Amino acid sequence: MNIQHIKELMTGYLVSTAGVPAESLKDGSTKVESLGIDSLELVEMLFEVEDKFGVRVENMALLKDMTIDTMAEFLAGLAANSQVAKVA
Amino acid sequence: MVTGLGMISSLGLNAKDTFQSLLDGKSGIAIANPEITELVAGALAASVPTGFEALVLRAEAGLDRATKLGIAAAKEALADAKFEVSPGQNFRVGVYVGIGMGGASTLDDLYTRLFRKKFKIDHGDPAVVHPLVVPRIMANATAGIISINNGFRGPTNTYSVACASSAVAIGEAYRAIKHGYADAVLVVGTESMLVPGAFAAWHALRVTAAPIKENVAASCRPFSKDRTGFVLGEGAAALLLENEASALRRGRKPYASIVGFGCTSDATHITLPSREGQTEAMRLALAESGLPADAIGYINAHGTATTAGDITETESIKSVFGKSAKNLAISSTKSMHGHVIGAGGALEFGISLLALSTGSIPPTANLEAPDPECDLDYVPLTARHNQDLHAVMSNSFAFGGTNAALIAMKE
């Protein structure tokens, strides 16, 4: 399931590279912007997903106010559409 | 004055191990990594040993290798000096970095991934690249990160003049302190280009040493009649320069004081050295030091083991030192740590300071049969101990024509 895989990529980056405590990520309804990461860390986290799933987020404003769960769902949606587009 | 030293090289992960290996005549030169030898069969390199990654933070793992080497050397120098910046002093402490290329491994990785996708070897959009490539490859990445890590808010300057980069950084830091623009400057020379793209470019210039198959570690032979060039290396060195008041506040005994810096340009050829430019750089350094030529006891030569380079440097030293040239101990430590390009000036000046403070002069390794045109005392094969050194010089001469000479004197 892409949502779960994407969430793992996001949380893996946040803990191992951005230094976010793992316990802060247990609750999927936590807003990403409240995790104390800066804009560069956000784009670096997105790259983990973009590189694996061949998607690209052009409008970063769309991510504002997203939680860990809604961001994973949003990115999974982009990935699914990308697959559809490729098949079509 | 210099109160802290850090080194990371093919000979060791700190200054002590690096200097001891040099005194023992050990070489860090070996067959290059498989990524390079796939491209250039039998290629040589002086690579930093595995294990250095443990010296940087996990969050710094993604930085370019040259930056990580610089961070490690900087940490050692600051710990050696027991230096901590006080809140009232932080705008008076700077970071000067010398680096020839910067970002080589990051760029190599970027282009590999991009072109593999472009030519459909790998799946994906070639334009999707790591978003931090720019802040990782920019020449001042190392200076920026070290300034952030330590809260040094004085000037952060980066000098990129090929093989003279960090010698010029040291000279400019010395001037900044001397003329009151800073109380202390951490100078870092760093370089890491042991990746396929950059290595192939160096190989194409025909300046790198041919491997001696039966003993690859002895392939770099400065001032020897059978020399064939240098071995590309990687590494970093850091020196903490402080004014007297800053050092005395902590009761720190310095390694030495920098007393002369000469810097010139050849304005003749993009790669060939010129005697006039080198001579004037050494003369300027000597003039600033106020020392007579015979006060210099040791020169760490640029000594690249190229045909043109070693003869030109020998002639230049004779021009400057006249009769006393014959009494100088001169060595090229590149025979053991390889040519670390932008890091070379800081590494070799650091080695000169250790020679000055310990009285032990590292040799020119592999110098069994000198070139008759290189007829000075190059300290062949074996280190000399218990030397009564008063002042030392370190030469760095670069592609592009920059010449830098630094002189340090015992306190």
Short mmCIF file of C-alpha atoms in Angstrom, two decimals:
data_model
loop_
_atom_site.label_atom_id
_atom_site.label_comp_id
_atom_site.label_asym_id
_atom_site.label_seq_id
_atom_site.Cartn_x
_atom_site.Cartn_y
_atom_site.Cartn_z
CA MET A 1 0.00 0.00 0.00
CA ASN A 2 1.58 3.28 -1.14
CA ILE A 3 0.24 5.38 1.75
CA GLN A 4 2.00 3.22 4.31
CA HIS A 5 5.22 3.06 2.26
CA ILE A 6 5.21 6.84 1.80
CA LYS A 7 4.57 7.42 5.48
CA GLU A 8 7.53 5.19 6.29
CA LEU A 9 9.75 7.18 3.92
CA MET A 10 8.60 10.43 5.54
CA THR A 11 9.05 9.30 9.12
CA GLY A 12 12.32 7.55 8.31
CA TYR A 13 13.72 10.82 7.01
CA LEU A 14 12.29 12.87 9.87
CA VAL A 15 13.84 10.67 12.54
CA SER A 16 17.17 9.71 10.98
CA THR A 17 18.12 12.93 9.21
CA ALA A 18 16.04 15.78 10.62
CA GLY A 19 16.40 14.51 14.18
CA VAL A 20 12.68 14.56 15.02
CA PRO A 21 12.00 12.34 18.07
CA ALA A 22 10.17 9.16 16.95
CA GLU A 23 7.52 9.63 19.63
CA SER A 24 6.48 12.94 18.02
CA LEU A 25 5.43 10.98 14.94
CA LYS A 26 3.26 8.36 16.61
CA ASP A 27 0.14 10.46 16.21
CA GLY A 28 -0.59 10.76 12.49
CA SER A 29 -2.81 13.77 13.07
CA THR A 30 0.23 15.87 14.09
CA LYS A 31 0.77 18.76 11.71
CA VAL A 32 4.06 18.45 9.81
CA GLU A 33 4.85 22.14 10.29
CA SER A 34 4.67 21.67 14.05
CA LEU A 35 7.56 19.20 14.04
CA GLY A 36 10.17 21.94 14.03
CA ILE A 37 11.60 21.17 10.59
CA ASP A 38 12.63 23.98 8.29
CA SER A 39 11.74 24.50 4.62
CA LEU A 40 14.89 22.75 3.38
CA GLU A 41 14.18 19.72 5.51
CA LEU A 42 10.64 19.64 4.15
CA VAL A 43 11.84 19.55 0.52
CA GLU A 44 14.47 16.98 1.41
CA MET A 45 11.78 14.81 2.97
CA LEU A 46 9.62 15.21 -0.14
CA PHE A 47 12.55 14.14 -2.30
CA GLU A 48 12.59 10.77 -0.53
CA VAL A 49 9.07 10.22 -1.89
CA GLU A 50 9.53 11.97 -5.24
CA ASP A 51 12.59 9.88 -6.05
CA LYS A 52 10.89 6.56 -5.22
CA PHE A 53 7.48 7.29 -6.75
CA GLY A 54 8.34 9.52 -9.72
CA VAL A 55 6.11 12.38 -8.54
CA ARG A 56 6.85 16.02 -8.04
CA VAL A 57 5.17 18.59 -5.79
CA GLU A 58 5.36 21.92 -7.60
CA ASN A 59 3.15 23.99 -5.33
CA MET A 60 4.52 23.76 -1.81
CA ALA A 61 1.64 25.89 -0.50
CA LEU A 62 -0.62 22.85 -0.95
CA LEU A 63 1.23 21.15 1.89
CA LYS A 64 0.49 23.87 4.42
CA ASP A 65 -1.57 22.64 7.36
CA MET A 66 -1.25 18.99 6.32
CA THR A 67 -0.74 16.37 8.99
CA ILE A 68 1.60 13.41 8.66
CA ASP A 69 -1.33 11.23 7.56
CA THR A 70 -2.93 13.70 5.12
CA MET A 71 0.45 14.46 3.54
CA ALA A 72 1.11 10.74 3.02
CA GLU A 73 -2.36 10.34 1.48
CA PHE A 74 -1.84 13.39 -0.74
CA LEU A 75 1.50 12.08 -2.01
CA ALA A 76 0.06 8.61 -2.53
CA GLY A 77 -2.70 10.22 -4.60
CA LEU A 78 -0.12 11.93 -6.79
CA ALA A 79 1.71 8.64 -7.20
CA ALA A 80 -1.50 6.83 -8.16
CA ASN A 81 -2.40 9.50 -10.73
CA SER A 82 1.09 9.30 -12.10
CA GLN A 83 0.71 5.55 -12.56
CA VAL A 84 -2.65 6.06 -14.28
CA ALA A 85 -1.19 8.70 -16.55
CA LYS A 86 1.63 6.36 -17.51
CA VAL A 87 -0.76 3.48 -18.24
CA ALA A 88 -3.06 5.74 -20.23
CA MET B 1 49.74 32.65 16.25
CA VAL B 2 48.57 29.11 15.58
CA THR B 3 47.08 27.45 18.65
CA GLY B 4 45.18 24.48 17.22
CA LEU B 5 45.78 21.89 14.51
CA GLY B 6 43.64 19.23 12.92
CA MET B 7 44.43 16.88 10.05
CA ILE B 8 42.68 14.08 8.27
CA SER B 9 44.53 12.34 5.47
CA SER B 10 45.29 9.02 3.84
CA LEU B 11 47.84 8.60 6.64
CA GLY B 12 45.47 8.98 9.56
CA LEU B 13 42.33 10.46 11.00
CA ASN B 14 44.13 13.05 13.12
CA ALA B 15 47.23 15.24 13.11
CA LYS B 16 49.26 13.00 15.42
CA ASP B 17 48.83 9.87 13.29
CA THR B 18 49.36 11.78 10.06
CA PHE B 19 52.62 13.37 11.25
CA GLN B 20 53.94 10.14 12.80
CA SER B 21 53.28 8.26 9.55
CA LEU B 22 55.22 10.93 7.66
CA LEU B 23 58.17 10.65 10.05
CA ASP B 24 58.05 6.86 9.63
CA GLY B 25 58.12 7.30 5.85
CA LYS B 26 54.79 5.51 5.46
CA SER B 27 52.77 6.14 2.32
CA GLY B 28 49.01 6.49 2.10
CA ILE B 29 49.09 5.83 -1.64
CA ALA B 30 47.31 2.71 -2.90
CA ILE B 31 45.19 1.41 -5.75
CA ALA B 32 42.12 3.66 -6.09
CA ASN B 33 38.58 2.53 -5.31
CA PRO B 34 36.88 0.15 -7.81
CA GLU B 35 34.63 2.89 -9.23
CA ILE B 36 37.78 4.63 -10.45
CA THR B 37 39.83 1.59 -11.48
CA GLU B 38 36.91 0.42 -13.63
CA LEU B 39 37.48 3.62 -15.58
CA VAL B 40 41.28 3.93 -15.36
CA ALA B 41 42.96 0.55 -14.90
CA GLY B 42 45.57 0.54 -12.14
CA ALA B 43 44.72 4.08 -11.03
CA LEU B 44 46.28 5.28 -7.79
CA ALA B 45 44.84 7.42 -5.02
CA ALA B 46 45.60 8.57 -1.50
CA SER B 47 42.20 7.98 0.11
CA VAL B 48 41.14 8.79 3.64
CA PRO B 49 40.72 5.48 5.52
CA THR B 50 37.27 4.18 6.32
CA GLY B 51 36.11 5.21 9.75
CA PHE B 52 36.22 8.94 9.27
CA GLU B 53 32.43 9.06 8.91
CA ALA B 54 32.20 8.39 12.65
CA LEU B 55 33.79 11.81 13.21
CA VAL B 56 30.77 13.69 11.84
CA LEU B 57 27.20 13.83 13.09
CA ARG B 58 24.52 11.59 11.63
CA ALA B 59 22.63 14.68 10.46
CA GLU B 60 25.75 15.69 8.48
CA ALA B 61 26.00 12.37 6.63
CA GLY B 62 24.43 13.75 3.44
CA LEU B 63 26.90 16.62 3.07
CA ASP B 64 29.56 16.51 0.41
CA ARG B 65 32.58 14.42 1.38
CA ALA B 66 34.90 17.43 1.23
CA THR B 67 32.68 19.29 3.70
CA LYS B 68 32.61 16.32 6.05
CA LEU B 69 36.40 16.04 5.96
CA GLY B 70 36.62 19.77 6.71
CA ILE B 71 34.20 19.44 9.64
CA ALA B 72 36.28 16.61 11.13
CA ALA B 73 39.55 18.54 10.84
CA ALA B 74 37.94 21.69 12.25
CA LYS B 75 36.67 19.80 15.30
CA GLU B 76 40.15 18.47 16.00
CA ALA B 77 41.78 21.91 15.68
CA LEU B 78 39.25 23.56 18.01
CA ALA B 79 39.60 20.77 20.58
CA ASP B 80 43.38 20.98 20.31
CA ALA B 81 43.23 24.72 20.98
CA LYS B 82 40.56 24.24 23.68
CA PHE B 83 38.82 27.12 21.92
CA GLU B 84 35.27 28.13 22.70
CA VAL B 85 33.85 31.36 21.47
CA SER B 86 32.36 33.66 24.07
CA PRO B 87 29.08 35.46 23.22
CA GLY B 88 30.86 38.81 23.27
CA GLN B 89 33.53 37.58 20.85
CA ASN B 90 31.54 35.70 18.24
CA PHE B 91 31.53 38.46 15.62
CA ARG B 92 35.33 38.61 15.98
CA VAL B 93 35.87 34.95 15.01
CA GLY B 94 35.83 33.95 11.36
CA VAL B 95 36.13 30.86 9.18
CA TYR B 96 38.34 30.89 6.09
CA VAL B 97 38.28 27.87 3.82
CA GLY B 98 40.49 26.84 0.94
CA ILE B 99 39.05 24.36 -1.54
CA GLY B 100 39.93 23.70 -5.16
CA MET B 101 36.70 22.25 -6.49
CA GLY B 102 34.13 21.45 -3.82
CA GLY B 103 31.11 19.27 -4.25
CA ALA B 104 32.84 16.73 -6.50
CA SER B 105 31.21 13.64 -5.04
CA THR B 106 27.79 15.33 -4.85
CA LEU B 107 28.01 16.45 -8.48
CA ASP B 108 29.24 13.06 -9.65
CA ASP B 109 26.29 11.42 -7.94
CA LEU B 110 23.85 14.01 -9.34
CA TYR B 111 25.02 13.53 -12.93
CA THR B 112 25.09 9.75 -12.63
CA ARG B 113 21.48 9.62 -11.43
CA LEU B 114 20.30 12.27 -13.88
CA PHE B 115 21.83 10.68 -16.97
CA ARG B 116 20.84 7.14 -15.95
CA LYS B 117 17.23 8.35 -15.92
CA LYS B 118 17.61 10.47 -19.03
CA PHE B 119 18.95 7.55 -21.03
CA LYS B 120 16.32 5.19 -19.53
CA ILE B 121 18.80 2.99 -17.68
CA ASP B 122 16.84 3.81 -14.53
CA HIS B 123 13.17 4.61 -14.25
CA GLY B 124 12.10 8.11 -13.24
CA ASP B 125 12.05 11.79 -14.06
CA PRO B 126 15.64 13.01 -14.64
CA ALA B 127 14.69 16.43 -13.27
CA VAL B 128 13.85 14.97 -9.86
CA VAL B 129 17.17 15.49 -8.11
CA HIS B 130 18.07 15.95 -4.48
CA PRO B 131 16.89 19.40 -3.38
CA LEU B 132 20.01 20.15 -1.34
CA VAL B 133 22.52 19.74 -4.17
CA VAL B 134 23.08 23.49 -4.42
CA PRO B 135 23.90 24.17 -0.75
CA ARG B 136 26.09 21.05 -0.76
CA ILE B 137 28.18 21.84 -3.84
CA MET B 138 28.60 25.57 -3.39
CA ALA B 139 32.25 26.37 -2.77
CA ASN B 140 31.46 28.02 0.56
CA ALA B 141 29.46 25.06 1.91
CA THR B 142 32.25 24.04 4.28
CA ALA B 143 32.75 27.56 5.62
CA GLY B 144 29.00 27.97 6.15
CA ILE B 145 28.51 24.69 8.01
CA ILE B 146 31.56 25.19 10.25
CA SER B 147 30.42 28.72 11.06
CA ILE B 148 26.95 27.41 11.98
CA ASN B 149 28.30 24.47 14.01
CA ASN B 150 30.50 26.71 16.14
CA GLY B 151 28.64 30.02 16.24
CA PHE B 152 31.51 31.88 14.58
CA ARG B 153 29.91 35.05 13.20
CA GLY B 154 32.93 36.91 11.90
CA PRO B 155 33.83 36.82 8.19
CA THR B 156 33.44 33.47 6.39
CA ASN B 157 35.55 33.59 3.26
CA THR B 158 36.31 30.86 0.76
CA TYR B 159 39.41 30.88 -1.43
CA SER B 160 39.52 28.75 -4.53
CA VAL B 161 42.88 29.00 -6.25
CA ALA B 162 43.48 25.34 -7.04
CA CYS B 163 46.50 23.89 -5.23
CA ALA B 164 47.21 27.14 -3.36
CA SER B 165 43.66 27.54 -2.01
CA SER B 166 44.22 26.89 1.66
CA ALA B 167 47.70 28.46 1.71
CA VAL B 168 46.07 31.68 0.51
CA ALA B 169 43.27 31.20 3.09
CA ILE B 170 45.91 30.99 5.84
CA GLY B 171 47.74 34.04 4.50
CA GLU B 172 44.57 36.09 4.28
CA ALA B 173 43.45 35.01 7.76
CA TYR B 174 46.87 35.99 9.11
CA ARG B 175 46.45 39.42 7.50
CA ALA B 176 42.88 39.81 8.80
CA ILE B 177 44.07 39.20 12.35
CA LYS B 178 47.23 41.27 11.94
CA HIS B 179 45.25 44.26 10.71
CA GLY B 180 42.54 43.95 13.34
CA TYR B 181 39.60 42.60 11.35
CA ALA B 182 39.27 39.50 13.54
CA ASP B 183 40.59 38.13 16.84
CA ALA B 184 40.64 34.56 15.62
CA VAL B 185 40.07 32.72 12.35
CA LEU B 186 39.64 29.01 11.92
CA VAL B 187 41.26 28.14 8.59
CA VAL B 188 40.26 24.90 6.90
CA GLY B 189 41.66 23.39 3.74
CA THR B 190 39.67 20.52 2.34
CA GLU B 191 39.33 18.51 -0.85
CA SER B 192 37.82 15.25 -2.03
CA MET B 193 37.73 14.44 -5.72
CA LEU B 194 38.24 10.68 -5.71
CA VAL B 195 35.16 10.03 -7.82
CA PRO B 196 35.06 8.83 -11.43
CA GLY B 197 34.30 12.13 -13.20
CA ALA B 198 36.84 14.31 -11.41
CA PHE B 199 39.46 11.57 -11.43
CA ALA B 200 39.11 11.05 -15.19
CA ALA B 201 39.61 14.77 -15.68
CA TRP B 202 42.87 14.75 -13.70
CA HIS B 203 44.02 11.61 -15.51
CA ALA B 204 43.41 13.29 -18.87
CA LEU B 205 45.87 16.06 -17.96
CA ARG B 206 48.76 13.53 -17.85
CA VAL B 207 50.11 14.86 -14.58
CA THR B 208 49.36 11.88 -12.38
CA ALA B 209 51.93 9.22 -11.48
CA ALA B 210 52.21 5.92 -13.29
CA PRO B 211 51.83 3.03 -10.83
CA ILE B 212 54.96 1.13 -9.86
CA LYS B 213 53.40 -2.31 -9.98
CA GLU B 214 55.72 -4.04 -7.53
CA ASN B 215 55.25 -1.27 -4.93
CA VAL B 216 52.34 1.05 -5.69
CA ALA B 217 52.83 2.96 -2.42
CA ALA B 218 56.16 4.24 -3.80
CA SER B 219 54.73 5.57 -7.07
CA CYS B 220 55.01 9.28 -6.23
CA ARG B 221 58.69 10.25 -6.40
CA PRO B 222 59.29 14.00 -6.06
CA PHE B 223 62.71 15.32 -7.17
CA SER B 224 63.66 11.84 -8.37
CA LYS B 225 64.91 11.34 -11.91
CA ASP B 226 62.28 8.64 -12.47
CA ARG B 227 59.35 10.75 -11.23
CA THR B 228 56.15 10.60 -13.28
CA GLY B 229 53.77 12.91 -11.45
CA PHE B 230 51.59 13.13 -8.37
CA VAL B 231 48.92 10.91 -6.91
CA LEU B 232 45.55 12.54 -6.36
CA GLY B 233 44.63 12.45 -2.71
CA GLU B 234 41.90 13.68 -0.43
CA GLY B 235 41.94 15.13 3.04
CA ALA B 236 41.57 18.20 5.18
CA ALA B 237 43.56 20.26 7.62
CA ALA B 238 42.49 22.99 10.01
CA LEU B 239 44.46 25.60 11.90
CA LEU B 240 43.18 27.99 14.52
CA LEU B 241 44.85 31.38 14.13
CA GLU B 242 44.50 33.84 16.98
CA ASN B 243 45.92 37.15 18.02
CA GLU B 244 48.12 37.13 21.08
CA ALA B 245 45.47 38.49 23.44
CA SER B 246 42.97 35.79 22.46
CA ALA B 247 45.52 32.99 22.94
CA LEU B 248 46.86 34.41 26.21
CA ARG B 249 43.34 34.63 27.67
CA ARG B 250 43.29 30.82 27.76
CA GLY B 251 46.97 30.52 28.61
CA ARG B 252 47.43 28.62 25.37
CA LYS B 253 50.96 27.88 24.19
CA PRO B 254 51.03 28.31 20.42
CA TYR B 255 52.70 26.01 17.93
CA ALA B 256 54.28 29.02 16.26
CA SER B 257 53.59 32.48 14.92
CA ILE B 258 52.97 33.22 11.28
CA VAL B 259 55.38 35.97 10.31
CA GLY B 260 55.35 36.12 6.53
CA PHE B 261 53.01 35.57 3.59
CA GLY B 262 53.85 36.14 -0.04
CA CYS B 263 51.37 35.73 -2.85
CA THR B 264 51.89 36.31 -6.58
CA SER B 265 50.54 35.28 -9.95
CA ASP B 266 52.58 33.93 -12.85
CA ALA B 267 50.45 35.53 -15.57
CA THR B 268 52.13 33.21 -18.06
CA HIS B 269 50.39 29.84 -18.48
CA ILE B 270 47.33 28.16 -17.04
CA THR B 271 49.19 25.04 -15.85
CA LEU B 272 52.96 25.53 -16.29
CA PRO B 273 54.84 27.00 -13.32
CA SER B 274 57.04 30.07 -13.54
CA ARG B 275 60.25 30.71 -11.65
CA GLU B 276 59.63 34.46 -11.48
CA GLY B 277 56.23 34.12 -9.83
CA GLN B 278 57.40 31.52 -7.30
CA THR B 279 60.57 33.45 -6.48
CA GLU B 280 58.69 36.66 -5.82
CA ALA B 281 56.17 34.90 -3.54
CA MET B 282 59.00 33.49 -1.40
CA ARG B 283 60.85 36.84 -1.43
CA LEU B 284 57.73 38.71 -0.29
CA ALA B 285 57.17 36.25 2.56
CA LEU B 286 60.78 36.55 3.68
CA ALA B 287 60.69 40.35 3.46
CA GLU B 288 57.56 40.51 5.60
CA SER B 289 59.06 38.17 8.18
CA GLY B 290 62.13 40.36 8.53
CA LEU B 291 64.19 37.19 8.79
CA PRO B 292 67.44 36.62 6.93
CA ALA B 293 67.23 33.82 4.37
CA ASP B 294 69.44 31.55 6.45
CA ALA B 295 66.98 31.70 9.37
CA ILE B 296 64.70 29.32 7.48
CA GLY B 297 65.66 25.77 8.41
CA TYR B 298 63.01 23.77 6.59
CA ILE B 299 60.81 24.19 3.53
CA ASN B 300 57.84 21.97 2.87
CA ALA B 301 58.05 22.13 -0.91
CA HIS B 302 55.14 22.14 -3.29
CA GLY B 303 57.03 19.17 -4.82
CA THR B 304 54.43 17.65 -7.10
CA ALA B 305 56.81 15.18 -8.78
CA THR B 306 56.05 16.58 -12.22
CA THR B 307 59.00 17.19 -14.53
CA ALA B 308 58.43 20.92 -14.83
CA GLY B 309 57.27 21.53 -11.27
CA ASP B 310 60.23 20.08 -9.36
CA ILE B 311 62.90 21.73 -11.51
CA THR B 312 61.18 25.13 -11.43
CA GLU B 313 60.76 25.03 -7.66
CA THR B 314 64.43 24.05 -7.21
CA GLU B 315 65.52 27.00 -9.37
CA SER B 316 63.16 29.35 -7.50
CA ILE B 317 64.49 28.30 -4.10
CA LYS B 318 68.06 28.86 -5.34
CA SER B 319 67.09 32.33 -6.61
CA VAL B 320 65.67 33.34 -3.24
CA PHE B 321 68.09 31.66 -0.85
CA GLY B 322 71.31 31.98 -2.82
CA LYS B 323 74.21 30.26 -1.10
CA SER B 324 72.11 29.26 1.91
CA ALA B 325 69.85 27.14 -0.37
CA LYS B 326 72.33 24.28 0.05
CA ASN B 327 71.86 24.36 3.83
CA LEU B 328 68.08 24.13 3.73
CA ALA B 329 66.25 20.93 4.54
CA ILE B 330 63.48 20.63 1.94
CA SER B 331 60.95 17.84 1.62
CA SER B 332 57.89 16.99 -0.39
CA THR B 333 55.47 15.16 1.84
CA LYS B 334 53.18 14.69 -1.18
CA SER B 335 55.28 11.57 -1.74
CA MET B 336 53.28 10.05 1.12
CA HIS B 337 49.93 11.88 1.57
CA GLY B 338 49.40 12.49 -2.13
CA HIS B 339 48.34 15.77 -3.67
CA VAL B 340 45.29 16.99 -1.81
CA ILE B 341 44.87 20.03 -4.08
CA GLY B 342 42.93 22.73 -2.22
CA ALA B 343 43.69 21.16 1.15
CA GLY B 344 47.41 20.93 0.38
CA GLY B 345 48.45 24.36 1.64
CA ALA B 346 46.86 23.88 5.06
CA LEU B 347 48.01 20.27 5.41
CA GLU B 348 51.59 21.02 4.42
CA PHE B 349 51.82 24.23 6.47
CA GLY B 350 50.44 22.25 9.43
CA ILE B 351 53.14 19.62 8.84
CA SER B 352 55.74 22.41 8.75
CA LEU B 353 54.50 23.70 12.12
CA LEU B 354 54.79 20.23 13.63
CA ALA B 355 58.32 19.95 12.24
CA LEU B 356 59.11 23.33 13.82
CA SER B 357 57.63 22.49 17.20
CA THR B 358 59.02 18.92 17.45
CA GLY B 359 62.36 19.36 15.67
CA SER B 360 61.57 16.35 13.47
CA ILE B 361 61.59 16.82 9.69
CA PRO B 362 59.60 14.40 7.54
CA PRO B 363 61.43 13.01 4.52
CA THR B 364 60.79 12.99 0.80
CA ALA B 365 59.87 9.36 0.35
CA ASN B 366 61.15 7.28 -2.59
CA LEU B 367 63.99 9.67 -3.42
CA GLU B 368 66.64 7.08 -4.22
CA ALA B 369 68.08 8.61 -7.39
CA PRO B 370 67.70 12.42 -7.53
CA ASP B 371 67.28 14.29 -10.78
CA PRO B 372 70.63 16.06 -11.35
CA GLU B 373 68.68 19.27 -11.93
CA CYS B 374 67.15 18.93 -8.47
CA ASP B 375 70.36 19.24 -6.49
CA LEU B 376 69.29 20.57 -3.09
CA ASP B 377 68.88 18.68 0.20
CA TYR B 378 65.44 17.06 -0.11
CA VAL B 379 65.77 14.94 3.06
CA PRO B 380 65.67 11.69 1.09
CA LEU B 381 63.97 8.60 2.48
CA THR B 382 64.51 9.11 6.22
CA ALA B 383 63.21 11.66 8.73
CA ARG B 384 65.62 13.85 10.64
CA HIS B 385 65.14 14.33 14.35
CA ASN B 386 66.50 16.73 16.97
CA GLN B 387 66.76 19.54 14.45
CA ASP B 388 67.18 23.04 15.85
CA LEU B 389 64.62 24.86 13.74
CA HIS B 390 63.91 28.55 14.20
CA ALA B 391 61.62 29.20 11.22
CA VAL B 392 59.99 27.20 8.44
CA MET B 393 58.43 27.91 5.07
CA SER B 394 55.69 26.15 3.13
CA ASN B 395 55.23 26.61 -0.62
CA SER B 396 52.03 26.14 -2.59
CA PHE B 397 51.96 26.76 -6.35
CA ALA B 398 48.74 26.40 -8.28
CA PHE B 399 47.28 25.82 -11.71
CA GLY B 400 46.03 29.20 -12.79
CA GLY B 401 49.37 30.69 -11.73
CA THR B 402 48.84 31.50 -8.04
CA ASN B 403 51.95 31.18 -5.86
CA ALA B 404 51.81 31.30 -2.08
CA ALA B 405 54.60 31.08 0.48
CA LEU B 406 54.05 31.08 4.24
CA ILE B 407 56.64 31.47 6.98
CA ALA B 408 56.21 30.52 10.62
CA MET B 409 58.59 31.19 13.47
CA LYS B 410 58.96 29.64 16.92
CA GLU B 411 57.49 31.73 19.71
#
